[in-house]
Short mmCIF file of C-alpha atoms and ligand atoms in Angstrom, two decimals:
data_model
loop_
_atom_site.label_atom_id
_atom_site.label_comp_id
_atom_site.label_asym_id
_atom_site.label_seq_id
_atom_site.Cartn_x
_atom_site.Cartn_y
_atom_site.Cartn_z
CA MET A 34 -67.73 53.37 -135.05
CA LYS A 35 -70.74 51.59 -136.37
CA LYS A 36 -69.40 48.23 -135.51
CA PHE A 37 -68.53 49.09 -132.04
CA MET A 38 -71.80 50.52 -131.29
CA GLU A 39 -73.77 47.67 -132.89
CA GLU A 40 -72.25 45.25 -130.51
CA HIS A 41 -74.03 46.95 -127.71
CA ARG A 42 -77.35 47.40 -129.36
CA LYS A 43 -80.55 45.97 -128.46
CA LYS A 44 -84.15 46.25 -129.93
CA PHE A 45 -87.00 47.53 -127.89
CA GLY A 46 -90.06 47.29 -130.20
CA ASP A 47 -89.28 49.65 -133.12
CA PHE A 48 -86.58 51.41 -130.95
CA GLU A 49 -82.88 50.39 -130.60
CA VAL A 50 -80.92 51.19 -127.53
CA ILE A 51 -77.35 51.01 -126.72
CA GLU A 52 -76.54 49.35 -123.42
CA PHE A 53 -73.18 48.27 -121.85
CA VAL A 54 -74.03 45.25 -119.83
CA ASP A 55 -70.39 44.68 -119.56
CA GLU A 56 -68.96 46.88 -116.82
CA GLN A 57 -65.41 45.81 -117.87
CA ALA A 58 -65.85 47.25 -121.30
CA VAL A 59 -66.99 50.57 -119.79
CA GLU A 60 -64.00 50.55 -117.39
CA SER A 61 -61.62 50.04 -120.25
CA LEU A 62 -63.07 52.98 -122.20
CA ARG A 63 -62.64 55.01 -119.02
CA LYS A 64 -59.08 53.95 -118.53
CA HIS A 65 -58.28 55.00 -122.10
CA THR A 66 -56.98 58.42 -120.80
CA ALA A 67 -54.00 58.65 -123.18
CA CYS A 68 -55.46 59.35 -126.74
CA ASP A 69 -53.37 59.01 -129.95
CA VAL A 70 -54.55 62.08 -131.69
CA PRO A 71 -53.27 62.74 -135.26
CA LEU A 72 -52.66 66.70 -135.48
CA THR A 73 -51.41 68.75 -138.09
CA LEU A 74 -50.07 72.02 -136.73
CA ASN A 75 -50.66 74.96 -139.27
CA TRP A 76 -48.56 78.22 -138.85
CA THR A 77 -49.91 81.27 -140.55
CA TRP A 78 -48.20 84.65 -141.24
CA GLU A 79 -51.22 86.57 -142.03
CA TYR A 80 -52.07 88.49 -138.75
CA GLY A 81 -54.67 90.68 -140.18
CA SER A 82 -58.39 89.45 -139.81
CA GLU A 83 -59.52 87.35 -142.80
CA VAL A 84 -62.81 86.09 -141.43
CA ALA A 85 -64.88 89.07 -140.10
CA GLU A 86 -67.66 86.97 -138.61
CA LEU A 87 -65.29 85.00 -136.43
CA ARG A 88 -63.32 88.28 -135.36
CA ARG A 89 -66.76 89.53 -134.24
CA LEU A 90 -67.52 86.36 -132.35
CA TYR A 91 -64.04 86.51 -130.69
CA GLU A 92 -64.81 90.10 -129.58
CA LYS A 93 -68.25 89.14 -128.36
CA GLY A 94 -66.53 86.47 -126.31
CA LYS A 95 -64.04 88.95 -124.70
CA VAL A 96 -66.84 91.12 -123.61
CA ASN A 97 -68.87 88.35 -122.05
CA GLN A 98 -66.19 86.62 -119.99
CA TRP A 99 -67.16 85.98 -116.36
CA ASN A 100 -65.55 84.71 -113.18
CA ALA A 101 -67.14 81.51 -111.90
CA GLU A 102 -66.05 81.98 -108.33
CA THR A 103 -67.30 85.58 -107.92
CA GLU A 104 -70.13 85.83 -110.40
CA LEU A 105 -72.32 83.23 -108.69
CA ASP A 106 -73.69 83.37 -105.19
CA TRP A 107 -72.19 80.16 -103.79
CA ASP A 108 -73.83 80.57 -100.41
CA THR A 109 -77.23 79.59 -102.13
CA PRO A 110 -78.32 76.20 -100.68
CA VAL A 111 -78.79 73.29 -102.92
CA THR A 112 -80.21 70.34 -100.98
CA LYS A 113 -81.87 66.89 -101.56
CA ASP A 114 -84.89 68.26 -99.51
CA GLU A 115 -85.96 70.65 -102.33
CA TRP A 116 -86.87 70.29 -105.95
CA VAL A 117 -83.79 71.76 -107.70
CA LEU A 118 -85.60 71.08 -111.11
CA ASN A 119 -89.44 70.61 -111.43
CA PRO A 120 -90.47 67.17 -110.47
CA GLU A 121 -91.84 66.67 -114.18
CA GLY A 122 -88.20 67.05 -115.38
CA SER A 123 -86.77 64.03 -113.57
CA MET A 124 -87.57 60.57 -115.07
CA LEU A 125 -86.40 58.86 -111.76
CA ALA A 126 -88.70 61.23 -109.61
CA GLN A 127 -91.67 60.32 -111.80
CA ALA A 128 -90.95 56.54 -111.56
CA CYS A 129 -90.72 56.72 -107.93
CA ALA A 130 -94.08 58.62 -107.77
CA LEU A 131 -95.60 55.97 -109.96
CA MET A 132 -94.28 53.41 -107.70
CA GLY A 133 -95.99 55.11 -104.58
CA LYS A 134 -92.70 56.25 -102.94
CA ASP A 135 -92.95 59.33 -100.70
CA GLU A 136 -91.96 62.87 -101.84
CA ALA A 137 -88.63 62.77 -99.81
CA THR A 138 -87.55 59.78 -101.88
CA GLN A 139 -88.69 61.46 -104.99
CA LYS A 140 -86.76 64.54 -104.40
CA ALA A 141 -83.52 62.37 -103.45
CA ALA A 142 -84.00 60.54 -106.61
CA ALA A 143 -84.27 63.80 -108.75
CA PHE A 144 -81.27 65.06 -106.99
CA ASP A 145 -79.23 62.07 -107.91
CA GLU A 146 -80.26 62.06 -111.36
CA LEU A 147 -79.45 65.81 -111.79
CA ALA A 148 -75.94 65.00 -110.32
CA TYR A 149 -75.49 62.35 -112.83
CA LEU A 150 -76.53 64.44 -115.73
CA MET A 151 -74.24 67.31 -114.59
CA SER A 152 -71.41 64.94 -114.21
CA GLN A 153 -71.86 63.90 -117.92
CA LEU A 154 -72.00 67.37 -118.82
CA LEU A 155 -68.65 67.98 -117.05
CA HIS A 156 -66.88 65.19 -118.83
CA GLY A 157 -68.30 66.63 -122.05
CA GLU A 158 -66.83 70.18 -121.00
CA GLN A 159 -63.49 68.60 -120.54
CA ALA A 160 -63.72 67.04 -123.97
CA ALA A 161 -64.65 70.43 -125.60
CA LEU A 162 -61.44 72.03 -123.81
CA GLN A 163 -59.23 69.37 -125.39
CA LEU A 164 -60.67 69.68 -128.66
CA CYS A 165 -60.51 73.41 -128.82
CA GLY A 166 -56.80 73.18 -127.74
CA GLN A 167 -56.33 70.88 -130.93
CA LEU A 168 -58.23 73.51 -133.15
CA THR A 169 -55.78 76.19 -132.05
CA ASN A 170 -53.03 74.15 -133.80
CA LEU A 171 -55.10 72.73 -136.60
CA CYS A 172 -56.84 75.88 -137.87
CA ASP A 173 -55.05 77.76 -140.56
CA LYS A 174 -56.49 81.36 -140.31
CA MET A 175 -55.52 83.64 -137.29
CA ASP A 176 -59.19 84.59 -136.63
CA GLN A 177 -59.99 80.82 -136.05
CA LYS A 178 -56.92 80.30 -133.74
CA TRP A 179 -57.90 83.46 -131.63
CA TYR A 180 -61.58 82.24 -131.42
CA ALA A 181 -60.57 78.60 -130.55
CA ALA A 182 -58.17 79.84 -127.81
CA SER A 183 -60.77 82.07 -126.33
CA GLN A 184 -63.17 79.01 -126.28
CA VAL A 185 -60.49 77.08 -124.31
CA VAL A 186 -60.79 79.76 -121.71
CA ASP A 187 -64.61 79.42 -121.68
CA GLU A 188 -64.56 75.60 -121.50
CA ALA A 189 -61.95 75.86 -118.58
CA ARG A 190 -64.50 78.00 -116.77
CA HIS A 191 -67.33 75.47 -117.46
CA ILE A 192 -65.23 72.79 -115.96
CA GLU A 193 -64.42 74.96 -113.08
CA VAL A 194 -68.14 75.91 -112.45
CA ILE A 195 -69.72 72.57 -112.90
CA SER A 196 -67.13 70.63 -110.95
CA LYS A 197 -67.49 73.23 -107.98
CA PHE A 198 -71.29 72.88 -108.19
CA LEU A 199 -70.91 69.18 -107.97
CA GLN A 200 -68.35 69.05 -105.29
CA ARG A 201 -69.77 71.96 -103.02
CA LYS A 202 -73.43 71.41 -103.66
CA MET A 203 -74.26 67.90 -104.70
CA GLY A 204 -71.40 65.87 -103.18
CA THR A 205 -70.65 63.41 -106.00
CA ILE A 206 -69.19 63.39 -109.47
CA TYR A 207 -70.34 60.45 -111.35
CA PRO A 208 -67.91 58.60 -113.79
CA VAL A 209 -68.34 59.12 -117.65
CA GLY A 210 -70.88 56.80 -119.22
CA GLY A 211 -69.70 54.30 -121.78
CA THR A 212 -71.47 55.65 -124.80
CA LEU A 213 -70.48 59.18 -124.02
CA LYS A 214 -66.89 58.29 -123.60
CA PHE A 215 -66.73 56.29 -126.82
CA LEU A 216 -68.34 59.20 -128.78
CA LEU A 217 -66.11 61.85 -127.27
CA ASP A 218 -63.07 59.96 -128.07
CA GLU A 219 -64.39 59.51 -131.68
CA LEU A 220 -64.42 63.24 -131.88
CA LEU A 221 -61.10 63.92 -130.30
CA GLU A 222 -59.20 61.24 -132.19
CA ALA A 223 -60.92 62.22 -135.50
CA GLU A 224 -58.56 63.68 -138.21
CA GLY A 225 -59.00 67.08 -139.50
CA VAL A 226 -60.76 70.50 -138.55
CA GLN A 227 -63.97 69.43 -140.45
CA LYS A 228 -64.89 66.31 -138.60
CA LYS A 229 -63.84 67.98 -135.19
CA THR A 230 -65.79 71.06 -135.92
CA LEU A 231 -68.90 69.26 -137.03
CA GLY A 232 -68.73 66.82 -134.17
CA MET A 233 -67.91 68.94 -131.20
CA GLN A 234 -68.95 72.45 -132.35
CA CYS A 235 -72.12 71.53 -134.07
CA LEU A 236 -73.38 68.21 -132.72
CA PHE A 237 -72.27 68.14 -129.11
CA GLU A 238 -72.45 72.02 -128.30
CA GLY A 239 -75.74 72.17 -130.19
CA THR A 240 -77.17 69.32 -128.16
CA ALA A 241 -75.69 70.84 -125.05
CA VAL A 242 -77.46 74.10 -125.50
CA GLY A 243 -80.77 72.31 -125.96
CA ILE A 244 -80.33 70.41 -122.84
CA MET A 245 -79.08 73.39 -120.70
CA ASP A 246 -82.07 75.56 -122.05
CA LEU A 247 -84.29 72.77 -120.96
CA MET A 248 -82.80 72.38 -117.51
CA ARG A 249 -82.81 76.16 -116.93
CA SER A 250 -86.43 76.41 -117.79
CA GLU A 251 -87.20 73.63 -115.22
CA SER A 252 -84.94 75.13 -112.54
CA ARG A 253 -86.38 76.14 -109.19
CA ASN A 254 -83.08 76.93 -107.53
CA ALA A 255 -81.30 80.49 -108.17
CA LEU A 256 -77.77 79.22 -108.11
CA PHE A 257 -78.55 76.48 -110.64
CA SER A 258 -80.45 78.95 -112.88
CA HIS A 259 -77.65 81.49 -112.71
CA MET A 260 -75.01 78.90 -113.56
CA MET A 261 -77.01 77.48 -116.45
CA GLU A 262 -77.77 80.82 -117.85
CA LYS A 263 -74.11 81.87 -117.86
CA VAL A 264 -72.78 78.69 -119.33
CA GLU A 265 -75.58 78.67 -121.93
CA GLN A 266 -74.63 82.02 -123.11
CA ASP A 267 -70.98 80.82 -123.79
CA GLU A 268 -72.40 77.69 -125.36
CA SER A 269 -74.42 79.28 -127.85
CA ARG A 270 -71.36 81.34 -129.03
CA HIS A 271 -69.67 77.96 -129.44
CA ALA A 272 -72.39 76.54 -131.47
CA ALA A 273 -72.32 79.71 -133.56
CA PHE A 274 -68.69 79.14 -134.23
CA GLY A 275 -69.57 75.42 -135.49
CA VAL A 276 -72.26 76.91 -137.82
CA LEU A 277 -70.08 79.69 -139.17
CA THR A 278 -67.12 77.25 -139.86
CA MET A 279 -69.32 74.44 -141.25
CA ARG A 280 -71.04 76.94 -143.45
CA ARG A 281 -67.71 77.46 -145.19
CA VAL A 282 -67.12 73.86 -145.40
CA VAL A 283 -70.35 72.82 -146.98
CA GLN A 284 -70.02 75.54 -149.63
CA GLU A 285 -66.82 73.77 -150.98
CA ALA A 286 -67.90 70.14 -150.27
CA SER A 287 -68.62 67.65 -153.11
CA GLU A 288 -71.87 65.61 -153.06
CA ASN A 289 -70.20 62.55 -151.73
CA GLU A 290 -68.46 64.58 -148.97
CA MET A 291 -71.90 66.05 -147.98
CA HIS A 292 -73.41 62.68 -147.84
CA GLU A 293 -70.50 61.46 -145.58
CA MET A 294 -70.86 64.38 -143.21
CA GLU A 295 -74.73 63.97 -143.22
CA ASP A 296 -74.38 60.29 -142.25
CA TRP A 297 -71.74 60.69 -139.78
CA ALA A 298 -73.64 63.42 -138.04
CA PHE A 299 -76.77 61.05 -137.79
CA GLN A 300 -74.63 58.34 -136.47
CA VAL A 301 -73.11 60.27 -133.69
CA LEU A 302 -76.39 61.72 -132.23
CA GLU A 303 -78.41 58.69 -133.04
CA ALA A 304 -75.94 56.66 -130.78
CA LEU A 305 -76.21 59.39 -128.08
CA ASN A 306 -79.91 59.24 -128.32
CA ALA A 307 -79.97 55.41 -128.33
CA ASN A 308 -78.31 55.27 -124.83
CA GLN A 309 -81.62 56.63 -123.64
CA GLN A 310 -80.23 57.23 -120.14
CA LEU A 311 -79.51 53.53 -119.83
CA ASP A 312 -76.08 54.36 -118.25
CA MET A 313 -77.77 56.69 -115.61
CA LEU A 314 -80.49 53.95 -114.98
CA ALA A 315 -77.96 51.34 -114.65
CA HIS A 316 -76.10 53.43 -112.09
CA LEU A 317 -79.08 54.77 -110.14
CA GLY A 318 -82.03 52.62 -110.76
CA PRO A 319 -81.24 49.96 -108.26
CA LYS A 320 -81.14 52.50 -105.40
CA TYR A 321 -84.65 53.29 -106.01
CA ASP A 322 -85.92 49.76 -107.00
CA ILE A 323 -86.25 50.87 -110.77
CA ASP A 324 -85.62 48.27 -113.54
CA GLY A 325 -83.93 50.45 -116.12
CA GLU A 326 -84.65 48.45 -118.99
CA ALA A 327 -88.57 48.26 -118.16
CA MET A 328 -88.43 52.10 -117.61
CA THR A 329 -86.68 52.73 -120.92
CA ARG A 330 -89.10 50.48 -122.80
CA MET A 331 -92.14 52.38 -121.27
CA PHE A 332 -90.70 55.71 -122.22
CA THR A 333 -89.59 54.80 -125.79
CA GLY A 334 -93.15 53.10 -126.28
CA MET A 335 -95.14 56.31 -125.13
CA ALA A 336 -97.31 58.05 -127.72
CA GLU A 337 -95.66 61.30 -126.83
CA PHE A 338 -91.98 59.99 -126.93
CA ALA A 339 -90.93 61.82 -130.00
CA ASP A 340 -92.43 65.25 -128.71
CA ILE A 341 -90.54 64.87 -125.29
CA ASN A 342 -87.39 63.25 -126.73
CA SER A 343 -86.91 65.67 -129.51
CA ARG A 344 -87.01 68.87 -127.43
CA ALA A 345 -83.21 69.09 -126.66
CA PHE A 346 -82.40 68.37 -130.45
CA MET A 347 -84.88 70.58 -131.93
CA HIS A 348 -83.69 73.50 -129.94
CA THR A 349 -80.52 74.03 -131.90
CA VAL A 350 -78.70 71.05 -133.37
CA VAL A 351 -81.47 69.80 -135.82
CA PRO A 352 -82.37 73.25 -137.19
CA ASN A 353 -78.65 74.16 -137.72
CA LEU A 354 -77.98 70.92 -139.37
CA LYS A 355 -80.97 71.35 -141.63
CA ARG A 356 -79.79 74.81 -142.72
CA LEU A 357 -76.36 73.59 -143.38
CA GLY A 358 -77.83 71.00 -145.67
CA LEU A 359 -76.77 68.10 -143.38
CA ILE A 360 -80.27 66.81 -142.74
CA THR A 361 -82.01 66.26 -146.09
CA GLU A 362 -84.90 64.30 -147.62
CA ARG A 363 -82.58 61.44 -147.88
CA THR A 364 -81.90 61.16 -144.17
CA GLU A 365 -84.81 63.13 -142.42
CA SER A 366 -86.98 60.10 -141.91
CA GLY A 367 -84.15 58.44 -139.87
CA TRP A 368 -84.07 61.27 -137.46
CA ARG A 369 -87.97 61.20 -137.23
CA LYS A 370 -87.88 57.41 -136.66
CA VAL A 371 -85.73 57.62 -133.57
CA GLY A 372 -87.67 60.54 -132.20
CA MET A 373 -85.02 63.27 -132.54
CA MET A 374 -87.05 65.33 -134.97
CA VAL A 375 -90.80 66.40 -134.98
CA ASP A 376 -92.62 68.83 -137.25
CA GLU A 377 -93.77 71.58 -135.18
CA ARG A 378 -90.46 72.93 -134.04
CA ALA A 379 -88.64 72.31 -137.23
CA GLY A 380 -86.87 75.27 -138.90
CA LYS A 381 -87.29 77.52 -135.97
CA PRO A 382 -84.11 79.54 -135.40
CA ALA A 383 -82.20 79.01 -132.35
CA ALA A 384 -81.67 82.13 -130.17
CA GLY A 385 -78.39 83.96 -130.82
CA LEU A 386 -77.38 81.70 -133.54
CA PRO A 387 -76.54 83.02 -137.07
CA GLU A 388 -78.89 82.18 -140.01
CA VAL A 389 -77.33 80.01 -142.61
CA SER A 390 -78.21 81.18 -146.13
FE1 FE2 B 485 -68.82 74.42 -122.44
FE1 FE2 B 486 -68.66 74.77 -125.50
#
């Protein structure tokens, strides 16, 4: 993984970004649709509950099921003429404002950016669906299989709701970005419950909760807010499964295994962070005369960069990894250096997630 990502790295001052200048490389990543997944299927003959906390999470999931078609008011308009999110939440809109472009252009740019981000979340949802399907086979306890199966249904609903939102309301589903596709394949093709759970349930679900919470807090559109609120509720249950499972894993892990998980967690999220929206800017920047590289250089060089950039990470994933012992003194400076961790929010428990003791 490291080697592949290094081939696409570029220095921006102290910051390193990942940029796919070669569109062919991205296309071949997208065309890689048949993944070779090593799977061990585990039967169990124990049908009683063995992990009470997972059974409770499964019960909670049953109570909180919802129907994407009937729960939301799909008649609510979503248009390019409105601020779907606050303008401060859009990198493109702010760049357009700085360049003196009119408000209609700023709104259109923010709309495109949102469609791009939601498209990436949609592709991530598909990966989560596939991965949870794998977990129903891989896990060896019935409580885990039940829980994973219930999450498969949740993820199908997320794909349904986000794809309908994009198709009905935004008009476009953008292709998956190169860095994201590479990282999702890394998780899907990983061997064993441990890496899959750490990667998808803790790292990706935890980051997704942070991003969704940020977007919901910036939303000015009732349909978008409602959709995000419903999806986020499910996602925090999913991130909780990650923590509960990983808590058992870390209790039994040797020091070497802990180091390995700690380093891998950092590599995966650092790569996601290093992409710094370059895929989005490469796609949409030219439409608004925005130079993606200059924009990223400016953003990563800002004094407030770490504060702004770390919000999504500090919401759930970083506090959870710290509690699990997967961010320690050995690696903490790395997280800080790339703007994924700041002091003031460190250790704040994320809403709805179990404390790890
Ligand atoms: Fe999801
Ligand atoms: Fe999820």
